[in-house]
PDB file of N, CA and C in Angstrom:
ATOM      1  N   MET A  14      -8.719 -14.622   6.957  1.00 62.00           N
ATOM      2  CA  MET A  14      -8.906 -13.181   6.873  1.00 62.00           C
ATOM      3  C   MET A  14      -8.777 -12.608   8.288  1.00 62.00           C
ATOM      4  N   SER A  15      -7.984 -11.553   8.417  1.00 62.00           N
ATOM      5  CA  SER A  15      -7.813 -10.918   9.727  1.00 62.00           C
ATOM      6  C   SER A  15      -9.028 -10.057  10.061  1.00 62.00           C
ATOM      7  N   ASP A  16      -9.145  -9.688  11.345  1.00 58.00           N
ATOM      8  CA  ASP A  16     -10.245  -8.821  11.770  1.00 58.00           C
ATOM      9  C   ASP A  16     -10.241  -7.509  11.002  1.00 58.00           C
ATOM     10  N   ILE A  17      -9.064  -6.932  10.805  1.00 62.00           N
ATOM     11  CA  ILE A  17      -8.965  -5.638  10.122  1.00 62.00           C
ATOM     12  C   ILE A  17      -9.409  -5.772   8.664  1.00 62.00           C
ATOM     13  N   GLU A  18      -9.062  -6.894   8.013  1.00 60.00           N
ATOM     14  CA  GLU A  18      -9.488  -7.106   6.634  1.00 60.00           C
ATOM     15  C   GLU A  18     -10.994  -7.306   6.551  1.00 60.00           C
ATOM     16  N   PHE A  19     -11.589  -7.867   7.591  1.00 58.00           N
ATOM     17  CA  PHE A  19     -13.029  -8.060   7.625  1.00 58.00           C
ATOM     18  C   PHE A  19     -13.757  -6.720   7.696  1.00 58.00           C
ATOM     19  N   ILE A  20     -13.227  -5.791   8.486  1.00 55.00           N
ATOM     20  CA  ILE A  20     -13.870  -4.498   8.710  1.00 55.00           C
ATOM     21  C   ILE A  20     -13.688  -3.567   7.510  1.00 55.00           C
ATOM     22  N   PHE A  21     -12.484  -3.533   6.971  1.00 70.00           N
ATOM     23  CA  PHE A  21     -12.162  -2.630   5.864  1.00 70.00           C
ATOM     24  C   PHE A  21     -12.107  -3.404   4.550  1.00 70.00           C
ATOM     25  N   LYS A  22     -11.900  -2.685   3.448  1.00 71.00           N
ATOM     26  CA  LYS A  22     -11.746  -3.319   2.142  1.00 71.00           C
ATOM     27  C   LYS A  22     -10.514  -4.217   2.149  1.00 71.00           C
ATOM     28  N   THR A  23     -10.699  -5.484   1.890  1.00 86.00           N
ATOM     29  CA  THR A  23      -9.597  -6.437   1.937  1.00 86.00           C
ATOM     30  C   THR A  23      -8.518  -6.107   0.913  1.00 86.00           C
ATOM     31  N   SER A  24      -8.887  -5.814  -0.322  1.00 92.00           N
ATOM     32  CA  SER A  24      -7.884  -5.557  -1.357  1.00 92.00           C
ATOM     33  C   SER A  24      -7.068  -4.312  -1.030  1.00 92.00           C
ATOM     34  N   MET A  25      -7.709  -3.284  -0.519  1.00 92.00           N
ATOM     35  CA  MET A  25      -7.007  -2.055  -0.145  1.00 92.00           C
ATOM     36  C   MET A  25      -5.984  -2.340   0.949  1.00 92.00           C
ATOM     37  N   LEU A  26      -6.388  -3.082   1.960  1.00 92.00           N
ATOM     38  CA  LEU A  26      -5.487  -3.391   3.070  1.00 92.00           C
ATOM     39  C   LEU A  26      -4.313  -4.257   2.628  1.00 92.00           C
ATOM     40  N   LYS A  27      -4.579  -5.230   1.771  1.00 94.00           N
ATOM     41  CA  LYS A  27      -3.500  -6.097   1.293  1.00 94.00           C
ATOM     42  C   LYS A  27      -2.464  -5.298   0.512  1.00 94.00           C
ATOM     43  N   VAL A  28      -2.931  -4.390  -0.339  1.00 96.00           N
ATOM     44  CA  VAL A  28      -2.007  -3.548  -1.108  1.00 96.00           C
ATOM     45  C   VAL A  28      -1.239  -2.621  -0.163  1.00 96.00           C
ATOM     46  N   LEU A  29      -1.946  -1.980   0.758  1.00 96.00           N
ATOM     47  CA  LEU A  29      -1.289  -1.088   1.716  1.00 96.00           C
ATOM     48  C   LEU A  29      -0.248  -1.831   2.540  1.00 96.00           C
ATOM     49  N   LYS A  30      -0.584  -3.035   2.990  1.00 95.00           N
ATOM     50  CA  LYS A  30       0.362  -3.818   3.791  1.00 95.00           C
ATOM     51  C   LYS A  30       1.645  -4.066   3.010  1.00 95.00           C
ATOM     52  N   TYR A  31       1.509  -4.482   1.753  1.00 97.00           N
ATOM     53  CA  TYR A  31       2.703  -4.742   0.947  1.00 97.00           C
ATOM     54  C   TYR A  31       3.505  -3.457   0.710  1.00 97.00           C
ATOM     55  N   LEU A  32       2.810  -2.357   0.460  1.00 97.00           N
ATOM     56  CA  LEU A  32       3.502  -1.082   0.266  1.00 97.00           C
ATOM     57  C   LEU A  32       4.215  -0.637   1.551  1.00 97.00           C
ATOM     58  N   PHE A  33       3.562  -0.787   2.697  1.00 97.00           N
ATOM     59  CA  PHE A  33       4.207  -0.437   3.969  1.00 97.00           C
ATOM     60  C   PHE A  33       5.438  -1.308   4.215  1.00 97.00           C
ATOM     61  N   GLU A  34       5.322  -2.589   3.931  1.00 96.00           N
ATOM     62  CA  GLU A  34       6.440  -3.511   4.155  1.00 96.00           C
ATOM     63  C   GLU A  34       7.619  -3.226   3.224  1.00 96.00           C
ATOM     64  N   ASN A  35       7.378  -2.515   2.148  1.00 96.00           N
ATOM     65  CA  ASN A  35       8.421  -2.193   1.168  1.00 96.00           C
ATOM     66  C   ASN A  35       8.474  -0.685   0.924  1.00 96.00           C
ATOM     67  N   SER A  36       8.355   0.080   1.995  1.00 96.00           N
ATOM     68  CA  SER A  36       8.217   1.534   1.879  1.00 96.00           C
ATOM     69  C   SER A  36       9.452   2.233   1.321  1.00 96.00           C
ATOM     70  N   ASP A  37      10.571   1.531   1.242  1.00 95.00           N
ATOM     71  CA  ASP A  37      11.794   2.132   0.718  1.00 95.00           C
ATOM     72  C   ASP A  37      11.955   1.919  -0.787  1.00 95.00           C
ATOM     73  N   LYS A  38      10.966   1.280  -1.427  1.00 95.00           N
ATOM     74  CA  LYS A  38      11.091   0.926  -2.843  1.00 95.00           C
ATOM     75  C   LYS A  38       9.909   1.432  -3.657  1.00 95.00           C
ATOM     76  N   TYR A  39      10.184   1.718  -4.928  1.00 97.00           N
ATOM     77  CA  TYR A  39       9.117   1.933  -5.903  1.00 97.00           C
ATOM     78  C   TYR A  39       8.817   0.572  -6.523  1.00 97.00           C
ATOM     79  N   LEU A  40       7.547   0.183  -6.541  1.00 97.00           N
ATOM     80  CA  LEU A  40       7.149  -1.160  -6.951  1.00 97.00           C
ATOM     81  C   LEU A  40       6.239  -1.139  -8.179  1.00 97.00           C
ATOM     82  N   SER A  41       6.381  -2.139  -9.022  1.00 97.00           N
ATOM     83  CA  SER A  41       5.514  -2.262 -10.203  1.00 97.00           C
ATOM     84  C   SER A  41       4.170  -2.861  -9.788  1.00 97.00           C
ATOM     85  N   LYS A  42       3.159  -2.668 -10.642  1.00 97.00           N
ATOM     86  CA  LYS A  42       1.852  -3.282 -10.399  1.00 97.00           C
ATOM     87  C   LYS A  42       1.985  -4.799 -10.327  1.00 97.00           C
ATOM     88  N   TYR A  43       2.861  -5.351 -11.165  1.00 97.00           N
ATOM     89  CA  TYR A  43       3.067  -6.803 -11.168  1.00 97.00           C
ATOM     90  C   TYR A  43       3.556  -7.284  -9.809  1.00 97.00           C
ATOM     91  N   MET A  44       4.571  -6.615  -9.264  1.00 97.00           N
ATOM     92  CA  MET A  44       5.112  -7.024  -7.964  1.00 97.00           C
ATOM     93  C   MET A  44       4.076  -6.857  -6.860  1.00 97.00           C
ATOM     94  N   ILE A  45       3.326  -5.773  -6.924  1.00 98.00           N
ATOM     95  CA  ILE A  45       2.278  -5.542  -5.916  1.00 98.00           C
ATOM     96  C   ILE A  45       1.220  -6.639  -6.011  1.00 98.00           C
ATOM     97  N   SER A  46       0.810  -6.961  -7.216  1.00 97.00           N
ATOM     98  CA  SER A  46      -0.194  -8.003  -7.418  1.00 97.00           C
ATOM     99  C   SER A  46       0.311  -9.359  -6.932  1.00 97.00           C
ATOM    100  N   LYS A  47       1.499  -9.708  -7.362  1.00 97.00           N
ATOM    101  CA  LYS A  47       2.081 -11.014  -7.033  1.00 97.00           C
ATOM    102  C   LYS A  47       2.238 -11.197  -5.523  1.00 97.00           C
ATOM    103  N   ASN A  48       2.690 -10.170  -4.834  1.00 97.00           N
ATOM    104  CA  ASN A  48       3.025 -10.302  -3.419  1.00 97.00           C
ATOM    105  C   ASN A  48       1.900  -9.930  -2.456  1.00 97.00           C
ATOM    106  N   SER A  49       0.898  -9.204  -2.940  1.00 96.00           N
ATOM    107  CA  SER A  49      -0.226  -8.853  -2.067  1.00 96.00           C
ATOM    108  C   SER A  49      -1.390  -9.821  -2.226  1.00 96.00           C
ATOM    109  N   GLY A  50      -1.415 -10.534  -3.362  1.00 94.00           N
ATOM    110  CA  GLY A  50      -2.526 -11.443  -3.629  1.00 94.00           C
ATOM    111  C   GLY A  50      -3.731 -10.756  -4.247  1.00 94.00           C
ATOM    112  N   VAL A  51      -3.576  -9.491  -4.619  1.00 95.00           N
ATOM    113  CA  VAL A  51      -4.662  -8.732  -5.261  1.00 95.00           C
ATOM    114  C   VAL A  51      -4.420  -8.803  -6.768  1.00 95.00           C
ATOM    115  N   SER A  52      -5.331  -9.454  -7.493  1.00 94.00           N
ATOM    116  CA  SER A  52      -5.088  -9.713  -8.915  1.00 94.00           C
ATOM    117  C   SER A  52      -5.117  -8.466  -9.789  1.00 94.00           C
ATOM    118  N   ARG A  53      -5.906  -7.465  -9.416  1.00 94.00           N
ATOM    119  CA  ARG A  53      -6.004  -6.229 -10.213  1.00 94.00           C
ATOM    120  C   ARG A  53      -5.775  -5.018  -9.305  1.00 94.00           C
ATOM    121  N   PRO A  54      -4.543  -4.738  -8.909  1.00 96.00           N
ATOM    122  CA  PRO A  54      -4.292  -3.661  -7.951  1.00 96.00           C
ATOM    123  C   PRO A  54      -4.402  -2.256  -8.530  1.00 96.00           C
ATOM    124  N   GLU A  55      -4.567  -2.131  -9.847  1.00 94.00           N
ATOM    125  CA  GLU A  55      -4.578  -0.793 -10.450  1.00 94.00           C
ATOM    126  C   GLU A  55      -5.717   0.076  -9.923  1.00 94.00           C
ATOM    127  N   TYR A  56      -6.851  -0.530  -9.611  1.00 93.00           N
ATOM    128  CA  TYR A  56      -7.982   0.252  -9.075  1.00 93.00           C
ATOM    129  C   TYR A  56      -7.671   0.785  -7.681  1.00 93.00           C
ATOM    130  N   VAL A  57      -7.098  -0.052  -6.863  1.00 93.00           N
ATOM    131  CA  VAL A  57      -6.699   0.349  -5.511  1.00 93.00           C
ATOM    132  C   VAL A  57      -5.607   1.413  -5.588  1.00 93.00           C
ATOM    133  N   LEU A  58      -4.619   1.194  -6.438  1.00 96.00           N
ATOM    134  CA  LEU A  58      -3.508   2.143  -6.566  1.00 96.00           C
ATOM    135  C   LEU A  58      -3.994   3.509  -7.048  1.00 96.00           C
ATOM    136  N   GLU A  59      -4.949   3.514  -7.951  1.00 95.00           N
ATOM    137  CA  GLU A  59      -5.498   4.780  -8.439  1.00 95.00           C
ATOM    138  C   GLU A  59      -6.207   5.530  -7.310  1.00 95.00           C
ATOM    139  N   GLU A  60      -6.980   4.815  -6.493  1.00 92.00           N
ATOM    140  CA  GLU A  60      -7.640   5.445  -5.337  1.00 92.00           C
ATOM    141  C   GLU A  60      -6.612   5.998  -4.363  1.00 92.00           C
ATOM    142  N   LEU A  61      -5.580   5.222  -4.094  1.00 94.00           N
ATOM    143  CA  LEU A  61      -4.530   5.652  -3.155  1.00 94.00           C
ATOM    144  C   LEU A  61      -3.767   6.857  -3.700  1.00 94.00           C
ATOM    145  N   LYS A  62      -3.540   6.863  -5.009  1.00 95.00           N
ATOM    146  CA  LYS A  62      -2.855   7.997  -5.646  1.00 95.00           C
ATOM    147  C   LYS A  62      -3.696   9.267  -5.519  1.00 95.00           C
ATOM    148  N   ARG A  63      -4.986   9.167  -5.816  1.00 92.00           N
ATOM    149  CA  ARG A  63      -5.883  10.328  -5.714  1.00 92.00           C
ATOM    150  C   ARG A  63      -5.939  10.877  -4.290  1.00 92.00           C
ATOM    151  N   ALA A  64      -5.838   9.989  -3.314  1.00 92.00           N
ATOM    152  CA  ALA A  64      -5.905  10.392  -1.908  1.00 92.00           C
ATOM    153  C   ALA A  64      -4.567  10.916  -1.385  1.00 92.00           C
ATOM    154  N   GLY A  65      -3.514  10.801  -2.198  1.00 95.00           N
ATOM    155  CA  GLY A  65      -2.194  11.254  -1.768  1.00 95.00           C
ATOM    156  C   GLY A  65      -1.462  10.251  -0.889  1.00 95.00           C
ATOM    157  N   TRP A  66      -1.924   9.008  -0.891  1.00 95.00           N
ATOM    158  CA  TRP A  66      -1.312   7.976  -0.054  1.00 95.00           C
ATOM    159  C   TRP A  66      -0.184   7.242  -0.777  1.00 95.00           C
ATOM    160  N   VAL A  67      -0.115   7.388  -2.089  1.00 97.00           N
ATOM    161  CA  VAL A  67       0.895   6.703  -2.892  1.00 97.00           C
ATOM    162  C   VAL A  67       1.559   7.708  -3.814  1.00 97.00           C
ATOM    163  N   LYS A  68       2.873   7.565  -3.950  1.00 97.00           N
ATOM    164  CA  LYS A  68       3.635   8.352  -4.922  1.00 97.00           C
ATOM    165  C   LYS A  68       3.815   7.486  -6.159  1.00 97.00           C
ATOM    166  N   VAL A  69       3.801   8.128  -7.326  1.00 97.00           N
ATOM    167  CA  VAL A  69       3.962   7.400  -8.587  1.00 97.00           C
ATOM    168  C   VAL A  69       5.182   7.958  -9.306  1.00 97.00           C
ATOM    169  N   LEU A  70       6.024   7.044  -9.767  1.00 97.00           N
ATOM    170  CA  LEU A  70       7.204   7.394 -10.543  1.00 97.00           C
ATOM    171  C   LEU A  70       7.089   6.671 -11.874  1.00 97.00           C
ATOM    172  N   GLU A  71       7.181   7.424 -12.974  1.00 95.00           N
ATOM    173  CA  GLU A  71       7.094   6.809 -14.291  1.00 95.00           C
ATOM    174  C   GLU A  71       8.483   6.729 -14.901  1.00 95.00           C
ATOM    175  N   ILE A  72       8.878   5.504 -15.286  1.00 91.00           N
ATOM    176  CA  ILE A  72      10.185   5.262 -15.893  1.00 91.00           C
ATOM    177  C   ILE A  72       9.955   4.537 -17.217  1.00 91.00           C
ATOM    178  N   ASN A  73      10.362   5.175 -18.309  1.00 92.00           N
ATOM    179  CA  ASN A  73      10.203   4.587 -19.645  1.00 92.00           C
ATOM    180  C   ASN A  73       8.772   4.122 -19.905  1.00 92.00           C
ATOM    181  N   GLY A  74       7.811   4.905 -19.463  1.00 93.00           N
ATOM    182  CA  GLY A  74       6.414   4.586 -19.699  1.00 93.00           C
ATOM    183  C   GLY A  74       5.799   3.601 -18.718  1.00 93.00           C
ATOM    184  N   PHE A  75       6.584   3.104 -17.762  1.00 94.00           N
ATOM    185  CA  PHE A  75       6.080   2.159 -16.763  1.00 94.00           C
ATOM    186  C   PHE A  75       5.976   2.850 -15.416  1.00 94.00           C
ATOM    187  N   LYS A  76       4.832   2.668 -14.763  1.00 96.00           N
ATOM    188  CA  LYS A  76       4.605   3.301 -13.464  1.00 96.00           C
ATOM    189  C   LYS A  76       5.105   2.413 -12.337  1.00 96.00           C
ATOM    190  N   ARG A  77       5.704   3.067 -11.348  1.00 98.00           N
ATOM    191  CA  ARG A  77       6.148   2.417 -10.117  1.00 98.00           C
ATOM    192  C   ARG A  77       5.488   3.158  -8.966  1.00 98.00           C
ATOM    193  N   TYR A  78       5.150   2.430  -7.903  1.00 98.00           N
ATOM    194  CA  TYR A  78       4.378   2.988  -6.796  1.00 98.00           C
ATOM    195  C   TYR A  78       5.120   2.820  -5.478  1.00 98.00           C
ATOM    196  N   ARG A  79       4.971   3.831  -4.625  1.00 98.00           N
ATOM    197  CA  ARG A  79       5.569   3.773  -3.283  1.00 98.00           C
ATOM    198  C   ARG A  79       4.632   4.472  -2.311  1.00 98.00           C
ATOM    199  N   ILE A  80       4.535   3.935  -1.105  1.00 97.00           N
ATOM    200  CA  ILE A  80       3.698   4.543  -0.080  1.00 97.00           C
ATOM    201  C   ILE A  80       4.244   5.929   0.245  1.00 97.00           C
ATOM    202  N   ASN A  81       3.381   6.891   0.477  1.00 97.00           N
ATOM    203  CA  ASN A  81       3.773   8.276   0.743  1.00 97.00           C
ATOM    204  C   ASN A  81       3.837   8.514   2.253  1.00 97.00           C
ATOM    205  N   LEU A  82       4.983   8.249   2.839  1.00 97.00           N
ATOM    206  CA  LEU A  82       5.152   8.419   4.283  1.00 97.00           C
ATOM    207  C   LEU A  82       5.297   9.883   4.688  1.00 97.00           C
ATOM    208  N   GLU A  83       5.295  10.784   3.722  1.00 97.00           N
ATOM    209  CA  GLU A  83       5.280  12.213   4.045  1.00 97.00           C
ATOM    210  C   GLU A  83       3.876  12.661   4.434  1.00 97.00           C
ATOM    211  N   ASN A  84       2.876  11.860   4.093  1.00 95.00           N
ATOM    212  CA  ASN A  84       1.484  12.153   4.408  1.00 95.00           C
ATOM    213  C   ASN A  84       1.220  11.728   5.861  1.00 95.00           C
ATOM    214  N   GLU A  85       0.790  12.678   6.683  1.00 96.00           N
ATOM    215  CA  GLU A  85       0.579  12.395   8.107  1.00 96.00           C
ATOM    216  C   GLU A  85      -0.475  11.318   8.334  1.00 96.00           C
ATOM    217  N   ALA A  86      -1.548  11.331   7.544  1.00 94.00           N
ATOM    218  CA  ALA A  86      -2.593  10.317   7.690  1.00 94.00           C
ATOM    219  C   ALA A  86      -2.039   8.922   7.423  1.00 94.00           C
ATOM    220  N   VAL A  87      -1.139   8.799   6.474  1.00 95.00           N
ATOM    221  CA  VAL A  87      -0.514   7.517   6.153  1.00 95.00           C
ATOM    222  C   VAL A  87       0.315   7.039   7.341  1.00 95.00           C
ATOM    223  N   ARG A  88       1.094   7.925   7.914  1.00 96.00           N
ATOM    224  CA  ARG A  88       1.924   7.561   9.075  1.00 96.00           C
ATOM    225  C   ARG A  88       1.054   7.133  10.263  1.00 96.00           C
ATOM    226  N   ILE A  89      -0.033   7.850  10.495  1.00 95.00           N
ATOM    227  CA  ILE A  89      -0.935   7.516  11.608  1.00 95.00           C
ATOM    228  C   ILE A  89      -1.597   6.163  11.364  1.00 95.00           C
ATOM    229  N   PHE A  90      -2.040   5.907  10.122  1.00 94.00           N
ATOM    230  CA  PHE A  90      -2.669   4.630   9.802  1.00 94.00           C
ATOM    231  C   PHE A  90      -1.674   3.484   9.950  1.00 94.00           C
ATOM    232  N   LYS A  91      -0.436   3.717   9.531  1.00 96.00           N
ATOM    233  CA  LYS A  91       0.622   2.698   9.682  1.00 96.00           C
ATOM    234  C   LYS A  91       0.813   2.366  11.152  1.00 96.00           C
ATOM    235  N   GLU A  92       0.875   3.388  11.975  1.00 95.00           N
ATOM    236  CA  GLU A  92       1.034   3.181  13.418  1.00 95.00           C
ATOM    237  C   GLU A  92      -0.139   2.372  13.983  1.00 95.00           C
ATOM    238  N   PHE A  93      -1.353   2.687  13.541  1.00 93.00           N
ATOM    239  CA  PHE A  93      -2.543   1.942  13.961  1.00 93.00           C
ATOM    240  C   PHE A  93      -2.415   0.464  13.577  1.00 93.00           C
ATOM    241  N   LEU A  94      -2.029   0.188  12.332  1.00 93.00           N
ATOM    242  CA  LEU A  94      -1.894  -1.192  11.871  1.00 93.00           C
ATOM    243  C   LEU A  94      -0.824  -1.940  12.654  1.00 93.00           C
ATOM    244  N   GLU A  95       0.231  -1.245  13.048  1.00 94.00           N
ATOM    245  CA  GLU A  95       1.271  -1.861  13.879  1.00 94.00           C
ATOM    246  C   GLU A  95       0.733  -2.170  15.279  1.00 94.00           C
ATOM    247  N   LYS A  96      -0.022  -1.238  15.848  1.00 94.00           N
ATOM    248  CA  LYS A  96      -0.560  -1.426  17.199  1.00 94.00           C
ATOM    249  C   LYS A  96      -1.524  -2.598  17.285  1.00 94.00           C
ATOM    250  N   ILE A  97      -2.298  -2.842  16.221  1.00 90.00           N
ATOM    251  CA  ILE A  97      -3.246  -3.951  16.269  1.00 90.00           C
ATOM    252  C   ILE A  97      -2.624  -5.261  15.756  1.00 90.00           C
ATOM    253  N   GLY A  98      -1.353  -5.209  15.356  1.00 91.00           N
ATOM    254  CA  GLY A  98      -0.638  -6.417  14.956  1.00 91.00           C
ATOM    255  C   GLY A  98      -0.784  -6.813  13.504  1.00 91.00           C
ATOM    256  N   TYR A  99      -1.368  -5.954  12.673  1.00 91.00           N
ATOM    257  CA  TYR A  99      -1.499  -6.273  11.245  1.00 91.00           C
ATOM    258  C   TYR A  99      -0.166  -6.085  10.520  1.00 91.00           C
ATOM    259  N   LEU A 100       0.631  -5.149  10.998  1.00 92.00           N
ATOM    260  CA  LEU A 100       1.984  -4.914  10.485  1.00 92.00           C
ATOM    261  C   LEU A 100       2.974  -5.125  11.606  1.00 92.00           C
ATOM    262  N   GLU A 101       4.165  -5.603  11.252  1.00 85.00           N
ATOM    263  CA  GLU A 101       5.226  -5.697  12.238  1.00 85.00           C
ATOM    264  C   GLU A 101       5.831  -4.315  12.433  1.00 85.00           C
ATOM    265  N   CYS A 102       6.127  -3.979  13.678  1.00 71.00           N
ATOM    266  CA  CYS A 102       6.769  -2.695  13.974  1.00 71.00           C
ATOM    267  C   CYS A 102       8.214  -2.743  13.483  1.00 71.00           C
ATOM    268  N   LYS A 103       8.594  -1.691  12.767  1.00 68.00           N
ATOM    269  CA  LYS A 103       9.985  -1.545  12.322  1.00 68.00           C
ATOM    270  C   LYS A 103      10.523  -0.264  12.903  1.00 68.00           C
ATOM    271  N   ASN A 104      11.415  -0.377  13.843  1.00 52.00           N
ATOM    272  CA  ASN A 104      11.976   0.828  14.492  1.00 52.00           C
ATOM    273  C   ASN A 104      13.215   1.301  13.805  1.00 52.00           C
TER     274      ASN A 104
END
């Protein structure tokens, strides 16, 4: 467990990390769960959606999720995670 995961909610950070790493894609709950290691990401995704940190796209009744980089707080948090080494910087 990283220092940042120790301080903050681990499941939230794991989901956010995967969403940041795939910010150009809309992702299913299955893909988020499989690749983040969070077995039930729907609770985290719902919190992120309510906060405006995640965009939701519904296709044929299935929801897809993407990080909302239009949100300034999201961009600032991403920059913070990059500065402390939790995320790789992508220029």
